[in-house]
Tab-separated table of C-alpha atoms in Angstrom:
chain	number	residue	atom	x	y	z
A	275	MET	CA	145.815	94.009	108.711
A	276	ASP	CA	144.357	92.562	111.908
A	277	PHE	CA	140.955	91.176	110.947
A	278	ARG	CA	138.879	90.607	114.076
A	279	PHE	CA	136.507	87.709	113.539
A	280	ASP	CA	135.217	88.067	117.096
A	281	LEU	CA	133.482	91.303	116.107
A	282	LEU	CA	131.741	89.528	113.232
A	283	SER	CA	130.544	86.858	115.622
A	284	GLU	CA	129.091	89.543	117.875
A	285	TYR	CA	127.293	91.248	114.989
A	286	SER	CA	126.319	88.093	113.102
A	287	SER	CA	122.673	88.202	114.203
A	288	PHE	CA	122.395	91.830	113.087
A	289	PHE	CA	123.922	91.051	109.705
A	290	ILE	CA	121.471	88.161	109.264
A	291	LYS	CA	118.509	90.395	110.101
A	292	GLY	CA	119.867	93.098	107.806
A	293	THR	CA	120.324	90.620	104.984
A	294	MET	CA	116.764	89.366	105.358
A	295	LEU	CA	115.448	92.916	105.181
A	296	THR	CA	117.662	93.660	102.175
A	297	ILE	CA	116.196	90.618	100.404
A	298	GLY	CA	112.680	91.704	101.370
A	299	LEU	CA	113.190	95.269	100.166
A	300	SER	CA	114.734	94.057	96.923
A	301	PHE	CA	111.967	91.532	96.275
A	302	ALA	CA	109.268	94.137	96.909
A	303	GLY	CA	111.062	96.623	94.682
A	304	ILE	CA	111.440	94.063	91.893
A	305	LEU	CA	107.817	92.914	92.098
A	306	LEU	CA	106.207	96.346	92.293
A	307	GLY	CA	108.739	97.892	89.916
A	308	THR	CA	107.950	95.244	87.302
A	309	ILE	CA	104.202	95.777	87.611
A	310	PHE	CA	104.464	99.579	87.515
A	311	GLY	CA	107.124	99.421	84.819
A	312	LEU	CA	104.907	97.388	82.497
A	313	LEU	CA	102.013	99.817	82.957
A	314	ILE	CA	104.244	102.860	82.485
A	315	GLY	CA	105.932	101.339	79.456
A	316	LEU	CA	102.558	100.633	77.845
A	317	GLY	CA	101.421	104.130	78.764
A	318	LYS	CA	104.422	105.680	77.079
A	319	MET	CA	103.627	103.748	73.906
A	320	MET	CA	100.107	105.154	73.600
A	321	GLN	CA	99.542	106.830	70.253
A	322	ASN	CA	97.842	109.813	71.870
A	323	LYS	CA	100.809	112.030	72.782
A	324	LEU	CA	98.775	113.931	75.361
A	325	TYR	CA	98.089	110.735	77.308
A	326	ALA	CA	101.630	109.429	76.848
A	327	GLN	CA	103.352	112.606	78.027
A	328	PRO	CA	102.887	112.090	81.816
A	329	PHE	CA	104.573	108.681	81.498
A	330	ASN	CA	107.454	110.344	79.664
A	331	TRP	CA	107.794	112.884	82.458
A	332	TYR	CA	107.791	110.120	85.059
A	333	ILE	CA	110.573	108.212	83.323
A	334	THR	CA	112.597	111.362	82.761
A	335	PHE	CA	112.382	112.396	86.416
A	336	PHE	CA	113.313	109.070	87.976
A	337	ARG	CA	116.051	108.302	85.455
A	338	GLY	CA	117.446	111.831	85.513
A	339	THR	CA	117.753	112.411	89.268
A	340	PRO	CA	119.974	110.603	91.810
A	341	PHE	CA	118.361	107.743	93.703
A	342	MET	CA	119.738	109.178	96.944
A	343	VAL	CA	117.721	112.357	96.390
A	344	GLN	CA	114.626	110.325	95.557
A	345	ILE	CA	114.769	108.164	98.677
A	346	LEU	CA	115.319	111.196	100.933
A	347	LEU	CA	112.467	113.082	99.285
A	348	ILE	CA	110.097	110.126	99.565
A	349	HIS	CA	111.079	109.425	103.186
A	350	PHE	CA	110.861	112.959	104.532
A	351	ALA	CA	108.168	114.462	102.291
A	352	VAL	CA	106.007	111.914	100.463
A	353	VAL	CA	105.511	109.105	103.004
A	354	PRO	CA	104.533	111.473	105.879
A	355	LEU	CA	101.757	112.869	103.663
A	356	PHE	CA	100.071	109.460	103.624
A	357	LEU	CA	101.148	107.906	106.933
A	358	GLY	CA	101.384	111.041	109.049
A	359	GLU	CA	104.923	110.098	110.065
A	360	THR	CA	108.162	108.873	108.575
A	361	ASN	CA	108.582	105.142	108.025
A	362	ALA	CA	111.973	104.042	106.741
A	363	ILE	CA	110.953	100.616	105.463
A	364	ALA	CA	107.869	101.928	103.648
A	365	ALA	CA	109.909	104.757	102.141
A	366	ALA	CA	112.609	102.348	100.966
A	367	ILE	CA	110.063	100.072	99.265
A	368	VAL	CA	108.326	102.996	97.578
A	369	ALA	CA	111.589	104.556	96.419
A	370	LEU	CA	113.014	101.294	95.071
A	371	SER	CA	109.751	100.454	93.303
A	372	LEU	CA	109.268	103.861	91.690
A	373	ASN	CA	112.903	104.159	90.636
A	374	SER	CA	113.143	100.678	89.146
A	375	ALA	CA	109.773	101.119	87.415
A	376	ALA	CA	111.216	103.946	85.307
A	377	TYR	CA	114.048	101.763	84.032
A	378	ILE	CA	111.888	98.661	83.635
A	379	ALA	CA	109.352	100.702	81.654
A	380	GLU	CA	112.019	101.462	79.066
A	381	ILE	CA	113.045	97.798	78.990
A	382	PHE	CA	109.442	96.747	78.350
A	383	ARG	CA	109.002	99.436	75.704
A	384	ALA	CA	112.153	98.412	73.855
A	385	GLY	CA	111.267	94.720	74.122
A	386	ILE	CA	107.738	95.189	72.818
A	387	GLN	CA	108.831	97.439	69.971
A	388	SER	CA	111.475	94.906	68.945
A	389	ILE	CA	108.734	92.443	67.955
A	390	ASP	CA	107.788	92.639	64.299
A	391	LYS	CA	104.544	94.540	63.739
A	392	GLY	CA	103.311	91.662	61.641
A	393	GLN	CA	102.892	89.642	64.831
A	394	MET	CA	100.245	92.061	66.086
A	395	GLU	CA	98.530	92.150	62.720
A	396	ALA	CA	98.455	88.351	62.575
A	397	ALA	CA	96.989	88.125	66.071
A	398	ARG	CA	94.305	90.681	65.234
A	399	SER	CA	93.447	88.810	62.029
A	400	LEU	CA	92.755	85.740	64.178
A	401	GLY	CA	90.088	87.661	66.075
A	402	MET	CA	92.085	88.805	69.109
A	403	ASN	CA	91.601	92.297	70.454
A	404	HIS	CA	94.611	94.485	71.250
A	405	VAL	CA	94.851	93.382	74.890
A	406	GLN	CA	94.635	89.696	74.016
A	407	ALA	CA	97.256	90.083	71.296
A	408	MET	CA	99.620	91.804	73.727
A	409	ARG	CA	99.079	89.166	76.402
A	410	TYR	CA	99.255	86.000	74.337
A	411	VAL	CA	101.458	86.943	71.385
A	412	ILE	CA	103.615	90.043	71.872
A	413	LEU	CA	104.581	89.956	75.561
A	414	PRO	CA	105.681	86.279	75.660
A	415	GLN	CA	108.053	86.896	72.750
A	416	ALA	CA	109.249	90.224	74.106
A	417	PHE	CA	109.861	88.801	77.577
A	418	LYS	CA	112.497	86.399	76.254
A	419	ARG	CA	114.446	89.357	74.879
A	420	MET	CA	113.972	91.375	78.052
A	421	ILE	CA	115.429	88.833	80.488
A	422	PRO	CA	119.084	90.042	80.254
A	423	PRO	CA	118.343	93.779	80.744
A	424	LEU	CA	115.754	92.985	83.408
A	425	GLY	CA	118.328	90.862	85.212
A	426	ASN	CA	120.809	93.728	85.153
A	427	GLU	CA	118.182	96.079	86.563
A	428	PHE	CA	117.296	93.653	89.354
A	429	ILE	CA	120.980	93.370	90.312
A	430	VAL	CA	121.309	97.158	90.349
A	431	LEU	CA	118.222	97.334	92.558
A	432	ILE	CA	119.770	94.988	95.143
A	433	LYS	CA	122.835	97.202	95.313
A	434	ASP	CA	120.750	100.380	95.419
A	435	SER	CA	118.887	99.021	98.439
A	436	SER	CA	122.024	99.836	100.458
A	437	LEU	CA	121.022	103.507	100.250
A	438	ALA	CA	118.113	102.710	102.576
A	439	ALA	CA	120.728	103.013	105.336
A	440	LEU	CA	120.557	106.788	104.776
A	441	ILE	CA	117.053	106.836	106.245
A	442	ALA	CA	117.899	104.339	109.027
A	443	ALA	CA	116.149	101.335	107.510
A	444	PRO	CA	117.817	98.453	109.393
A	445	GLU	CA	119.021	96.601	106.297
A	446	LEU	CA	122.472	95.148	105.663
A	447	MET	CA	124.413	98.367	105.118
A	448	TYR	CA	122.805	99.966	108.158
A	449	TRP	CA	124.304	97.310	110.429
A	450	GLY	CA	127.647	97.607	108.701
A	451	GLN	CA	127.680	101.310	109.496
A	452	ALA	CA	126.523	100.622	113.054
A	453	MET	CA	129.406	98.210	113.580
A	454	GLN	CA	131.896	100.669	112.113
A	455	GLY	CA	130.581	103.449	114.334
A	456	GLN	CA	130.782	101.341	117.481
A	457	TYR	CA	134.253	99.880	117.022
A	458	TYR	CA	135.826	102.352	114.579
A	459	ARG	CA	136.743	99.406	112.371
A	460	VAL	CA	136.507	99.507	108.593
A	461	TRP	CA	137.532	96.144	107.177
A	462	GLU	CA	135.244	93.889	109.179
A	463	PRO	CA	131.874	95.617	108.623
A	464	TYR	CA	132.353	96.749	105.047
A	465	LEU	CA	134.056	93.622	103.725
A	466	THR	CA	131.339	91.529	105.330
A	467	ALA	CA	128.606	93.666	103.780
A	468	ALA	CA	130.339	93.564	100.401
A	469	ALA	CA	130.655	89.772	100.562
A	470	ILE	CA	126.943	89.357	101.357
A	471	TYR	CA	125.910	91.711	98.553
A	472	LEU	CA	128.168	89.749	96.199
A	473	VAL	CA	126.523	86.466	97.195
A	474	LEU	CA	123.066	87.958	96.645
A	475	THR	CA	123.886	89.370	93.216
A	476	LEU	CA	125.708	86.237	92.056
A	477	THR	CA	122.795	84.071	93.186
A	478	LEU	CA	120.334	86.239	91.286
A	479	SER	CA	122.594	86.204	88.214
A	480	PHE	CA	122.706	82.399	88.338
A	481	LEU	CA	118.929	82.089	88.628
A	482	LEU	CA	118.355	84.532	85.783
A	483	SER	CA	120.840	82.743	83.537
A	484	ARG	CA	118.997	79.475	84.204
A	485	LEU	CA	115.706	81.178	83.349
A	486	GLU	CA	117.183	82.644	80.180
A	487	ARG	CA	118.434	79.236	79.020
A	488	ARG	CA	115.085	77.627	79.799
A	489	MET	CA	113.168	80.323	77.919
A	490	ALA	CA	115.496	79.930	74.947
A	491	THR	CA	114.472	76.286	74.594
A	492	THR	CA	110.713	76.945	74.713
């Protein structure tokens, strides 16, 4: 195999830009997905089944359909309704956020329900209302248990961001495909993209493991 490093040198600036956008898309997806996921998870846990049902439908749709279909639908149908035109970066952020929110909602639900009900009763007996009890007593305990599954979801989200290349968002995989299309080379663009994705996921895994160990000691 003749690996041409000169081609990597030529495309290095594009790979750097693509990596920065991949990090940006992933960060936005993680942040918004976590916020939406918490709200959706709490919504699904409402005792009123009529109110909880739309959250169930949301989770079922986004977990039961391929992410590729979701990002295409959001890019070509949903985003133009609000912006009047397609926008690849906006569509990628929306798709990543909405998709991850469905999975994170289930993580939050499972984490919250894993806490003994006596914790809520004890908090209420001390004069806290339901919101205060969730914020100060239940969620801090549940979050420690949710770190591993949340970390796995964040890693999956980074890898899923590569599908933004389908809608021409100029992230990492987009430039890998551009390089392959220009030079008809396979090893250089795709091995480089794979190596960068590996570095990103390993870095996130390391940071999350540090956070998990720190939370375990508090």
